[in-house]
Coordinates of C-alpha atoms in Angstrom, one line a residue:
Chain A
M315 CA -24.7 12.9 18.0
R316 CA -23.6 11.6 14.6
V317 CA -23.4 8.0 13.4
V318 CA -20.5 7.7 11.0
K319 CA -19.8 4.7 8.8
S320 CA -17.0 6.0 6.7
I321 CA -13.4 6.5 7.7
K322 CA -13.0 9.4 5.4
V323 CA -16.0 11.3 6.8
L324 CA -14.9 10.6 10.4
R325 CA -11.4 11.9 9.6
K326 CA -12.9 15.1 8.2
L327 CA -15.0 15.6 11.3
L328 CA -12.1 15.1 13.6
R329 CA -9.6 17.2 11.7
K330 CA -11.3 20.4 12.8
E331 CA -11.3 19.3 16.5
K332 CA -7.6 18.4 16.4
L333 CA -6.7 21.8 15.0
S334 CA -8.7 23.4 17.7
N335 CA -6.6 21.4 20.2
H336 CA -9.8 19.7 21.5
K337 CA -9.1 16.6 23.6
I338 CA -10.5 13.4 21.9
G339 CA -11.6 10.4 24.0
F340 CA -12.2 7.0 22.5
V341 CA -14.2 4.0 23.7
P342 CA -13.8 0.9 21.4
T343 CA -16.6 -1.6 21.7
M344 CA -18.3 -4.5 19.9
G345 CA -21.7 -3.0 20.8
S346 CA -24.4 -4.7 22.8
L347 CA -23.7 -1.9 25.3
H348 CA -24.1 -2.6 29.0
E349 CA -23.3 -0.6 32.2
G350 CA -19.6 -1.5 31.9
H351 CA -19.4 0.3 28.5
L352 CA -21.5 3.1 29.8
S353 CA -19.1 3.7 32.7
L354 CA -16.3 3.9 30.1
I355 CA -18.3 6.4 28.1
R356 CA -19.0 8.5 31.2
N357 CA -15.3 8.6 32.1
C358 CA -14.5 9.5 28.5
R359 CA -17.2 12.3 28.4
R360 CA -15.9 13.8 31.7
E361 CA -12.3 14.0 30.5
N362 CA -12.6 15.1 26.8
E363 CA -14.1 17.7 24.6
I364 CA -15.0 15.1 22.0
S365 CA -16.1 11.5 22.8
I366 CA -16.1 8.8 20.2
L367 CA -17.6 5.3 20.6
S368 CA -16.8 2.7 18.0
I369 CA -19.1 -0.3 17.5
F370 CA -17.4 -3.0 15.4
I371 CA -17.8 -6.7 15.8
N372 CA -14.3 -7.5 14.7
P373 CA -14.2 -10.8 12.8
K374 CA -10.5 -11.1 13.2
Q375 CA -10.6 -11.5 17.0
F376 CA -13.0 -14.4 16.9
V377 CA -11.2 -17.7 16.5
K378 CA -12.3 -21.2 15.7
G379 CA -15.1 -22.3 18.0
D380 CA -15.9 -18.7 19.1
D381 CA -19.4 -17.2 18.9
F382 CA -18.9 -14.8 16.0
S383 CA -22.2 -15.7 14.2
S384 CA -24.3 -15.6 17.4
Y385 CA -22.6 -12.6 19.1
P386 CA -25.4 -10.2 20.1
R387 CA -26.0 -7.4 17.5
E388 CA -28.2 -4.6 18.9
E389 CA -27.6 -1.5 16.7
K390 CA -30.7 0.4 17.5
K391 CA -30.5 -0.1 21.3
D392 CA -26.8 0.8 21.2
I393 CA -27.4 4.0 19.4
F394 CA -30.2 4.9 21.8
L395 CA -28.0 4.3 24.8
A396 CA -25.0 6.1 23.4
K397 CA -27.2 9.1 22.6
K398 CA -28.5 9.2 26.2
E399 CA -24.8 9.4 27.3
N400 CA -24.2 12.4 25.0
I401 CA -21.6 10.6 22.9
D402 CA -20.5 13.0 20.1
I403 CA -19.7 10.4 17.4
I404 CA -20.5 6.8 17.0
F405 CA -18.1 5.1 14.5
F406 CA -20.0 2.1 13.1
P407 CA -18.0 0.8 10.2
T408 CA -18.8 -2.3 8.0
N409 CA -16.3 -5.1 7.7
K410 CA -15.5 -4.0 4.2
E411 CA -14.7 -0.4 5.5
M412 CA -12.3 -1.9 8.0
Y413 CA -10.7 -4.7 6.0
S414 CA -10.1 -4.3 2.3
D415 CA -9.7 -7.4 0.2
G416 CA -6.2 -8.7 0.7
H417 CA -5.7 -7.1 4.1
S418 CA -2.6 -8.8 5.3
T419 CA -1.0 -6.7 8.1
V420 CA -1.1 -7.8 11.7
I421 CA 0.1 -6.4 15.0
N422 CA 1.2 -8.9 17.5
V423 CA 2.3 -8.5 21.1
E424 CA 4.4 -11.6 21.6
K425 CA 4.4 -13.6 24.9
L426 CA 1.6 -11.7 26.6
S427 CA -0.8 -12.9 23.9
T428 CA 0.0 -16.6 24.3
V429 CA -0.9 -17.0 28.0
L430 CA -4.2 -17.1 29.9
C431 CA -7.0 -16.6 27.4
G432 CA -4.5 -16.5 24.6
K433 CA -3.6 -20.2 25.2
Y434 CA -7.2 -21.2 24.5
R435 CA -8.0 -18.7 21.8
P436 CA -4.9 -18.6 19.6
G437 CA -4.9 -15.6 17.3
H438 CA -7.6 -13.8 19.4
F439 CA -5.3 -11.1 20.8
Q440 CA -3.6 -10.5 17.4
G441 CA -7.1 -9.7 16.1
V442 CA -7.6 -7.3 19.0
T443 CA -4.3 -5.5 18.7
T444 CA -4.6 -5.2 14.9
V445 CA -8.1 -3.7 15.0
V446 CA -7.3 -1.3 17.9
G447 CA -4.1 -0.2 16.0
K448 CA -6.3 0.6 13.0
L449 CA -8.8 2.5 15.2
L450 CA -6.1 4.5 16.8
N451 CA -4.8 5.5 13.4
I452 CA -8.3 6.4 12.2
I453 CA -9.4 8.3 15.3
E454 CA -6.0 9.6 16.7
P455 CA -7.5 9.9 20.2
D456 CA -5.8 11.5 23.1
T457 CA -7.1 8.9 25.5
L458 CA -8.3 5.3 25.0
Y459 CA -10.8 3.9 27.6
L460 CA -10.6 0.1 28.4
G461 CA -12.3 -2.0 31.0
Q462 CA -10.5 -3.9 33.7
K463 CA -12.8 -6.9 33.2
D464 CA -10.8 -7.8 30.1
A465 CA -7.6 -7.4 32.1
Q466 CA -5.3 -9.3 29.7
Q467 CA -6.7 -7.3 26.7
A468 CA -6.0 -4.1 28.6
I469 CA -2.4 -5.1 29.5
I470 CA -1.7 -6.3 25.9
L471 CA -3.1 -3.1 24.4
K472 CA -1.1 -0.9 26.8
K473 CA 2.0 -2.9 25.9
M474 CA 1.3 -2.4 22.2
I475 CA 0.8 1.3 22.6
D476 CA 4.1 1.6 24.7
D477 CA 6.1 -0.6 22.4
L478 CA 5.0 1.1 19.2
N479 CA 4.9 4.7 20.7
W480 CA 1.3 5.4 19.9
P481 CA 0.6 9.0 21.1
V482 CA -2.4 8.0 23.3
K483 CA -3.0 7.7 27.0
V484 CA -4.7 4.6 28.3
N485 CA -7.4 4.8 31.0
I486 CA -8.4 1.4 32.4
C487 CA -11.7 1.6 34.3
P488 CA -12.9 -0.7 37.0
T489 CA -15.1 -3.7 36.2
V490 CA -18.8 -2.9 36.6
R491 CA -20.8 -5.8 38.2
E492 CA -24.3 -7.0 38.6
K493 CA -25.7 -6.8 42.1
N494 CA -24.7 -10.5 42.7
G495 CA -21.1 -9.7 41.6
L496 CA -21.2 -11.1 38.1
A497 CA -19.0 -9.0 35.9
M498 CA -21.0 -7.2 33.2
S499 CA -20.4 -8.7 29.8
S500 CA -22.3 -8.8 26.5
R501 CA -22.0 -12.5 26.7
N502 CA -24.1 -12.6 29.9
Q503 CA -27.1 -12.5 27.6
Y504 CA -26.3 -16.2 26.8
L505 CA -27.1 -17.1 30.4
S506 CA -30.4 -18.3 31.8
D507 CA -31.6 -16.7 35.0
N508 CA -30.4 -19.7 36.9
E509 CA -27.0 -19.7 35.3
K510 CA -26.7 -16.0 36.2
K511 CA -27.2 -16.9 39.8
E512 CA -24.7 -19.7 39.6
A513 CA -22.2 -17.3 37.9
S514 CA -22.0 -15.2 41.0
I515 CA -19.7 -17.8 42.4
L516 CA -16.9 -16.5 40.1
F517 CA -16.4 -13.2 41.8
R518 CA -17.3 -14.6 45.2
S519 CA -14.5 -17.1 44.9
L520 CA -12.1 -14.4 43.8
K521 CA -13.0 -12.2 46.7
E522 CA -12.6 -15.1 49.1
A523 CA -9.2 -15.9 47.6
K524 CA -8.2 -12.2 48.1
H525 CA -9.2 -12.4 51.7
T526 CA -7.2 -15.6 52.2
I527 CA -4.1 -14.0 50.6
L528 CA -4.4 -10.9 52.7
S529 CA -4.7 -13.2 55.7
G530 CA -1.3 -14.6 54.9
Q531 CA -1.6 -17.4 52.3
R532 CA 1.2 -17.1 49.7
D533 CA 0.9 -20.5 48.0
S534 CA -0.7 -20.1 44.6
K535 CA -1.5 -23.8 44.3
K536 CA -3.7 -23.6 47.4
I537 CA -5.4 -20.4 46.3
I538 CA -6.2 -21.9 42.9
Q539 CA -7.5 -25.1 44.5
S540 CA -9.8 -23.3 46.8
I541 CA -11.3 -21.2 43.9
R542 CA -11.7 -24.4 41.9
N543 CA -13.5 -26.1 44.8
L544 CA -15.8 -23.2 45.3
I545 CA -16.8 -22.9 41.7
T546 CA -17.2 -26.7 41.2
K547 CA -19.4 -27.0 44.4
N548 CA -21.6 -24.0 43.6
S549 CA -22.2 -24.1 39.9
S550 CA -22.2 -26.2 36.8
A551 CA -19.4 -24.1 35.3
K552 CA -16.6 -25.9 33.4
I553 CA -13.3 -24.3 34.4
Q554 CA -11.0 -23.4 31.5
Y555 CA -8.3 -21.9 33.7
I556 CA -7.6 -20.3 37.0
E557 CA -4.2 -18.7 37.3
C558 CA -2.2 -16.5 39.7
V559 CA 0.0 -14.2 37.6
N560 CA 2.0 -11.0 37.9
A561 CA -0.3 -8.2 36.9
D562 CA 2.2 -6.6 34.6
T563 CA 4.0 -9.5 33.0
L564 CA 1.3 -12.1 33.3
E565 CA 4.0 -14.6 34.4
K566 CA 2.7 -17.4 36.6
L567 CA 3.4 -17.0 40.3
T568 CA 4.2 -19.9 42.6
I569 CA 4.7 -17.7 45.6
L570 CA 2.3 -14.8 45.7
K571 CA 4.2 -11.5 45.9
G572 CA 4.0 -8.0 44.3
K573 CA 1.2 -7.1 41.9
V574 CA -0.8 -10.3 41.9
M575 CA -3.7 -10.9 39.5
I576 CA -5.9 -13.9 39.8
A577 CA -7.6 -14.5 36.5
L578 CA -10.1 -17.2 35.4
A579 CA -12.2 -18.4 32.5
V580 CA -15.1 -20.8 32.6
H581 CA -17.8 -22.1 30.3
L582 CA -21.3 -21.9 31.8
G583 CA -24.2 -22.9 29.6
R584 CA -23.6 -21.3 26.2
A585 CA -21.3 -18.6 27.6
R586 CA -17.6 -18.3 28.1
L587 CA -17.1 -16.0 31.1
I588 CA -13.9 -14.4 32.4
D589 CA -13.1 -12.5 35.6
N590 CA -10.1 -11.3 37.6
I591 CA -9.1 -9.6 40.8
Q592 CA -5.9 -7.7 41.6
I593 CA -4.1 -7.9 45.0
A594 CA -1.1 -5.9 46.1
V595 CA 0.9 -8.5 48.2
K596 CA 3.8 -7.3 50.3
Chain B
M918 CA 18.8 22.5 12.4
R919 CA 18.4 20.5 15.6
V920 CA 19.7 17.0 16.4
V921 CA 17.3 15.4 18.8
K922 CA 17.9 12.1 20.6
S923 CA 14.8 12.0 22.8
I924 CA 11.3 11.0 21.7
K925 CA 9.8 13.3 24.3
V926 CA 11.8 16.4 23.2
L927 CA 10.9 15.6 19.5
R928 CA 7.2 15.4 20.3
K929 CA 7.3 18.7 22.1
L930 CA 9.0 20.4 19.1
L931 CA 6.5 18.9 16.7
R932 CA 3.4 19.6 18.8
K933 CA 3.6 23.3 18.0
E934 CA 4.0 22.7 14.2
K935 CA 1.0 20.4 14.1
L936 CA -1.2 22.9 15.9
S937 CA -0.1 25.5 13.3
N938 CA -1.2 23.0 10.6
H939 CA 2.3 22.9 9.2
K940 CA 3.0 20.0 6.9
I941 CA 5.6 17.6 8.2
G942 CA 7.7 15.5 5.9
F943 CA 9.7 12.5 7.1
V944 CA 12.7 10.7 5.6
P945 CA 13.7 7.5 7.6
T946 CA 17.3 6.3 7.1
M947 CA 20.0 4.2 8.6
G948 CA 22.5 7.1 8.0
S949 CA 25.6 6.9 5.8
L950 CA 23.8 9.3 3.6
H951 CA 24.3 9.3 -0.2
E952 CA 22.8 11.0 -3.1
G953 CA 19.7 8.7 -3.0
H954 CA 18.9 9.9 0.5
L955 CA 19.6 13.5 -0.4
S956 CA 17.1 13.3 -3.3
L957 CA 14.5 12.1 -0.7
I958 CA 15.4 15.0 1.5
R959 CA 15.1 17.5 -1.3
N960 CA 11.6 16.2 -2.3
C961 CA 10.7 16.3 1.4
R962 CA 11.9 19.9 1.8
R963 CA 10.1 21.1 -1.3
E964 CA 6.7 19.7 -0.2
N965 CA 6.6 20.4 3.5
E966 CA 7.0 23.2 6.0
I967 CA 9.0 20.9 8.4
S968 CA 11.4 18.2 7.3
I969 CA 12.6 15.5 9.6
L970 CA 15.3 13.0 8.9
S971 CA 15.8 10.0 11.2
I972 CA 19.1 8.2 11.4
F973 CA 18.7 4.9 13.2
I974 CA 20.5 1.6 12.4
N975 CA 17.7 -0.6 13.4
P976 CA 19.0 -3.8 14.9
K977 CA 15.7 -5.6 14.5
Q978 CA 15.9 -5.5 10.7
F979 CA 19.3 -7.2 10.5
V980 CA 19.0 -10.9 10.5
K981 CA 21.5 -13.7 11.0
G982 CA 24.4 -13.4 8.6
D983 CA 23.6 -9.7 8.0
D984 CA 26.2 -6.9 8.4
F985 CA 24.9 -5.2 11.5
S986 CA 28.2 -4.8 13.2
S987 CA 30.0 -3.6 10.1
Y988 CA 27.2 -1.4 8.7
P989 CA 28.8 2.0 8.0
R990 CA 28.3 4.6 10.8
E991 CA 29.1 8.2 9.8
E992 CA 27.4 10.4 12.3
K993 CA 29.4 13.6 11.7
K994 CA 29.3 13.4 7.9
D995 CA 25.6 12.7 8.0
I996 CA 24.9 15.7 10.2
F997 CA 27.0 17.9 7.9
L998 CA 25.2 16.7 4.8
A999 CA 21.7 17.0 6.4
K1000 CA 22.5 20.6 7.5
K1001 CA 23.6 21.5 4.0
E1002 CA 20.1 20.3 2.8
N1003 CA 18.4 22.5 5.4
I1004 CA 16.8 19.6 7.2
D1005 CA 14.9 21.1 10.2
I1006 CA 15.3 18.2 12.6
I1007 CA 17.5 15.1 12.7
F1008 CA 16.0 12.4 14.9
F1009 CA 19.0 10.3 16.1
P1010 CA 17.8 8.0 18.8
T1011 CA 19.8 5.3 20.7
N1012 CA 18.8 1.7 20.6
K1013 CA 17.6 2.1 24.2
E1014 CA 15.4 5.1 23.3
M1015 CA 13.7 3.0 20.6
Y1016 CA 13.5 -0.4 22.2
S1017 CA 12.8 -0.7 25.9
D1018 CA 13.8 -3.8 27.8
G1019 CA 11.1 -6.4 27.1
H1020 CA 9.9 -4.8 23.8
S1021 CA 7.7 -7.5 22.3
T1022 CA 5.4 -6.0 19.8
V1023 CA 5.8 -6.6 16.1
I1024 CA 4.1 -5.5 12.9
N1025 CA 4.1 -8.0 10.1
V1026 CA 2.9 -7.6 6.6
E1027 CA 2.2 -11.3 5.7
K1028 CA 2.9 -12.7 2.2
L1029 CA 4.7 -9.7 0.8
S1030 CA 7.4 -10.1 3.5
T1031 CA 8.2 -13.7 2.6
V1032 CA 9.0 -13.4 -1.1
L1033 CA 12.1 -11.9 -2.9
C1034 CA 14.5 -10.6 -0.3
G1035 CA 12.2 -11.8 2.5
K1036 CA 12.8 -15.4 1.5
Y1037 CA 16.6 -15.0 2.1
R1038 CA 16.3 -12.6 5.1
P1039 CA 13.5 -14.0 7.2
G1040 CA 12.4 -11.5 9.8
H1041 CA 14.0 -8.6 8.0
F1042 CA 10.8 -6.9 6.8
Q1043 CA 9.1 -7.4 10.1
G1044 CA 12.0 -5.4 11.6
V1045 CA 11.4 -2.7 9.0
T1046 CA 7.6 -2.5 9.5
T1047 CA 7.9 -2.5 13.2
V1048 CA 10.5 0.4 13.4
V1049 CA 8.7 2.5 10.7
G1050 CA 5.4 2.0 12.6
K1051 CA 7.1 3.3 15.7
L1052 CA 8.6 6.3 13.8
L1053 CA 5.2 7.1 12.3
N1054 CA 3.7 7.2 15.8
I1055 CA 6.6 9.3 17.2
I1056 CA 6.7 11.8 14.3
E1057 CA 3.1 11.7 12.9
P1058 CA 4.3 13.0 9.6
D1059 CA 2.0 14.1 6.7
T1060 CA 4.2 12.4 4.1
L1061 CA 6.8 9.6 4.3
Y1062 CA 9.6 9.6 1.7
L1063 CA 11.0 6.2 0.5
G1064 CA 13.3 5.2 -2.3
Q1065 CA 12.4 3.0 -5.2
K1066 CA 15.7 1.2 -4.9
D1067 CA 14.3 -0.7 -2.0
A1068 CA 11.2 -1.5 -4.0
Q1069 CA 9.9 -4.4 -1.8
Q1070 CA 10.4 -2.4 1.3
A1071 CA 8.4 0.5 -0.2
I1072 CA 5.6 -1.8 -1.3
I1073 CA 5.4 -3.5 2.1
L1074 CA 5.4 -0.2 4.0
K1075 CA 2.7 1.2 1.7
K1076 CA 0.7 -2.0 2.4
M1077 CA 1.2 -1.6 6.2
I1078 CA 0.1 2.0 6.1
D1079 CA -3.0 1.2 4.0
D1080 CA -4.0 -1.9 6.0
L1081 CA -3.5 -0.2 9.4
N1082 CA -4.9 3.2 8.3
W1083 CA -1.9 5.3 9.2
P1084 CA -2.8 8.9 8.4
V1085 CA 0.3 9.5 6.2
K1086 CA 0.9 9.8 2.4
V1087 CA 3.8 7.8 0.9
N1088 CA 6.0 9.3 -1.7
I1089 CA 8.3 6.8 -3.5
C1090 CA 11.2 8.6 -5.2
P1091 CA 13.2 7.3 -8.2
T1092 CA 16.4 5.3 -7.6
V1093 CA 19.5 7.6 -7.8
R1094 CA 22.4 5.9 -9.7
E1095 CA 26.1 6.3 -10.1
K1096 CA 27.2 7.4 -13.6
N1097 CA 27.8 3.7 -14.5
G1098 CA 24.2 2.8 -13.5
L1099 CA 25.0 1.2 -10.1
A1100 CA 22.1 2.1 -7.7
M1101 CA 23.3 4.2 -4.8
S1102 CA 23.5 2.3 -1.6
S1103 CA 25.3 2.7 1.7
R1104 CA 26.5 -0.8 1.1
N1105 CA 28.4 0.2 -2.0
Q1106 CA 31.1 1.3 0.4
Y1107 CA 31.9 -2.4 0.8
L1108 CA 32.9 -2.6 -2.9
S1109 CA 36.4 -2.1 -4.4
D1110 CA 36.8 0.1 -7.4
N1111 CA 36.9 -2.9 -9.6
E1112 CA 33.8 -4.4 -8.0
K1113 CA 32.0 -1.1 -8.5
K1114 CA 32.8 -1.4 -12.2
E1115 CA 31.6 -5.0 -12.3
A1116 CA 28.4 -4.0 -10.4
S1117 CA 27.3 -1.8 -13.3
I1118 CA 26.2 -5.0 -15.1
L1119 CA 23.2 -5.2 -12.7
F1120 CA 21.4 -2.2 -14.1
R1121 CA 22.6 -2.8 -17.6
S1122 CA 21.2 -6.3 -17.6
L1123 CA 17.8 -4.9 -16.2
K1124 CA 17.7 -2.2 -18.9
E1125 CA 18.5 -4.8 -21.6
A1126 CA 15.7 -7.0 -20.2
K1127 CA 13.3 -4.1 -20.4
H1128 CA 14.3 -3.5 -24.0
T1129 CA 13.7 -7.2 -24.8
I1130 CA 10.3 -7.1 -23.2
L1131 CA 9.3 -3.9 -24.9
S1132 CA 10.4 -5.6 -28.2
G1133 CA 7.8 -8.4 -27.6
Q1134 CA 9.4 -11.0 -25.3
R1135 CA 6.8 -12.2 -22.7
D1136 CA 8.4 -15.3 -21.3
S1137 CA 9.8 -14.6 -17.8
K1138 CA 12.0 -17.6 -17.9
K1139 CA 13.9 -16.3 -21.0
I1140 CA 14.2 -12.8 -19.5
I1141 CA 15.6 -14.2 -16.2
Q1142 CA 18.0 -16.4 -18.1
S1143 CA 19.3 -13.6 -20.2
I1144 CA 19.9 -11.4 -17.1
R1145 CA 21.6 -14.3 -15.4
N1146 CA 23.9 -14.8 -18.4
L1147 CA 24.8 -11.2 -18.6
I1148 CA 25.7 -10.9 -14.9
T1149 CA 27.6 -14.2 -14.8
K1150 CA 29.6 -13.3 -17.9
N1151 CA 30.5 -9.8 -16.9
S1152 CA 31.1 -10.0 -13.1
S1153 CA 32.1 -12.2 -10.2
A1154 CA 28.7 -11.6 -8.6
K1155 CA 26.9 -14.5 -7.0
I1156 CA 23.2 -14.3 -7.9
Q1157 CA 20.8 -14.8 -5.0
Y1158 CA 17.7 -14.3 -7.0
I1159 CA 16.3 -12.8 -10.2
E1160 CA 12.5 -12.6 -10.4
C1161 CA 9.8 -11.2 -12.6
V1162 CA 6.9 -10.2 -10.4
N1163 CA 3.7 -8.1 -10.4
A1164 CA 4.8 -4.7 -9.0
D1165 CA 1.8 -4.5 -6.6
T1166 CA 1.4 -8.1 -5.3
L1167 CA 5.0 -9.3 -5.8
E1168 CA 3.5 -12.5 -7.2
K1169 CA 5.8 -14.4 -9.7
L1170 CA 4.9 -13.9 -13.3
T1171 CA 5.3 -16.7 -16.0
I1172 CA 3.9 -14.5 -18.8
L1173 CA 4.9 -10.9 -18.5
K1174 CA 1.8 -8.7 -18.4
G1175 CA 0.6 -5.6 -16.5
K1176 CA 2.8 -3.8 -14.0
V1177 CA 5.9 -5.9 -14.2
M1178 CA 8.9 -5.6 -11.8
I1179 CA 12.2 -7.4 -12.4
A1180 CA 14.0 -7.5 -9.1
L1181 CA 17.4 -9.1 -8.3
A1182 CA 19.8 -9.6 -5.4
V1183 CA 23.4 -10.6 -5.7
H1184 CA 26.5 -10.9 -3.5
L1185 CA 29.5 -9.1 -4.9
G1186 CA 32.7 -9.1 -2.7
R1187 CA 31.5 -8.2 0.8
A1188 CA 28.3 -6.5 -0.4
R1189 CA 24.8 -7.8 -1.0
L1190 CA 23.4 -5.6 -3.7
I1191 CA 19.8 -5.3 -4.9
D1192 CA 18.2 -3.5 -7.9
N1193 CA 15.0 -3.5 -9.8
I1194 CA 13.2 -2.1 -12.8
Q1195 CA 9.5 -1.6 -13.6
I1196 CA 7.9 -2.1 -17.0
A1197 CA 4.3 -1.5 -18.0
V1198 CA 3.5 -4.4 -20.3
K1199 CA 0.3 -4.3 -22.4

């Protein structure tokens, strides 16, 4: 395994692989690796000759009020874990390597970036699409691995890749959860043991809602209200949003039909937590 | 020579070339080829194993008041000229092939896109950067050929490529001019014979300004005024702007120093004409 900090060195390493027609898989992360990331890495390893993990805490996707300065940084542990998974290359650039002075180009997926989390974190998804666009150009992978936990991020990146014709496939892997259902996230580190227990209500309420929908409920207002009640009764979480949307367009649904996604974001203790569930409704 | 309308077919053709490590050169155009384009093509042919010309009148770079509907379309003549230059592939997509319904991703180079022409054609350069980003992802060329006549466009595209790490070199080729000095442009077709004669004052006034600067003048106001006087006295052109800027940052200069670019845009008859000159000032 090699840890590479320089774009130039990385390109040189990859040039040979490309000319040998080796498949390159890529897992972009902000480090602080957990089982969710490791599952992406395992899928990537299985499907490619060369697997690359990037670790870059991208300042441009943190917006005002976000946790950029306190975001967990665990370089040594991350390298240890990635090595255990037989990653071929870790790309670990500095801010300076990624953003030259006077960097002024942005990629923006309009509409999709302004709803759900985008409404509360304006500029966040532009930061994500810009940095992933850069990483795609640096690495030129055959397949990009993303987690379903960040559903809106995955949908936006897929849209960017389609709209701008990036020659890369996207593999969206299922959310990995704690035993109690809490979706794995680097930000779970912010939670106390007790808050972690409380946080289990997020996925429980989504599963309950799915059950209610599959039993015939089609009124999104009622579904949202029942999730809100469950979360409020069973935790100290402050709800930012709970929405029923179309899973492709992210448009709000009044009547639940087609590819439905229920997505939510809450603040619990020091953490902002998100989760989602998808339901095919006839 | 092959004329390809489909992205999928084009990629299949290029895949083989890439695996053979053949250098691919790319000349993006909106068709209506003139000697300026042909000079780009000749540079491209000389430096690459495979040369690709794209012809696409990109609707997204025409803004309100622009000449999208009347822009010259000369498919047959263009194919004839490209064949004569031994282009390997012409990529000639439809609007639908380039922009799916619901296309919503944009690339924007901030600051540089809002000055000079960008001030008068808001959104124009975003249309250019977005379509060229797409074309770079579709073709994955080793070198991109652009004309110095569209200096701001070339500077913005170079900035986009640097900022987003596109793995492509940029070759900016000198402006090709009519005998009377008028910069070649597809829009020169809009001019009457008499207007073409009048239009020669644009480059003459720029050359005159360069001479004055090299003789010691450093005051941009005086330079701009002298160009304005020459154009106004010798033609019916309506001046949109005349500016002295730094040739890298496009920032306005009061005192002329360093890499100076004088850029101008005028309306003459039905045409909007642009031109520029660069001067290294000690």
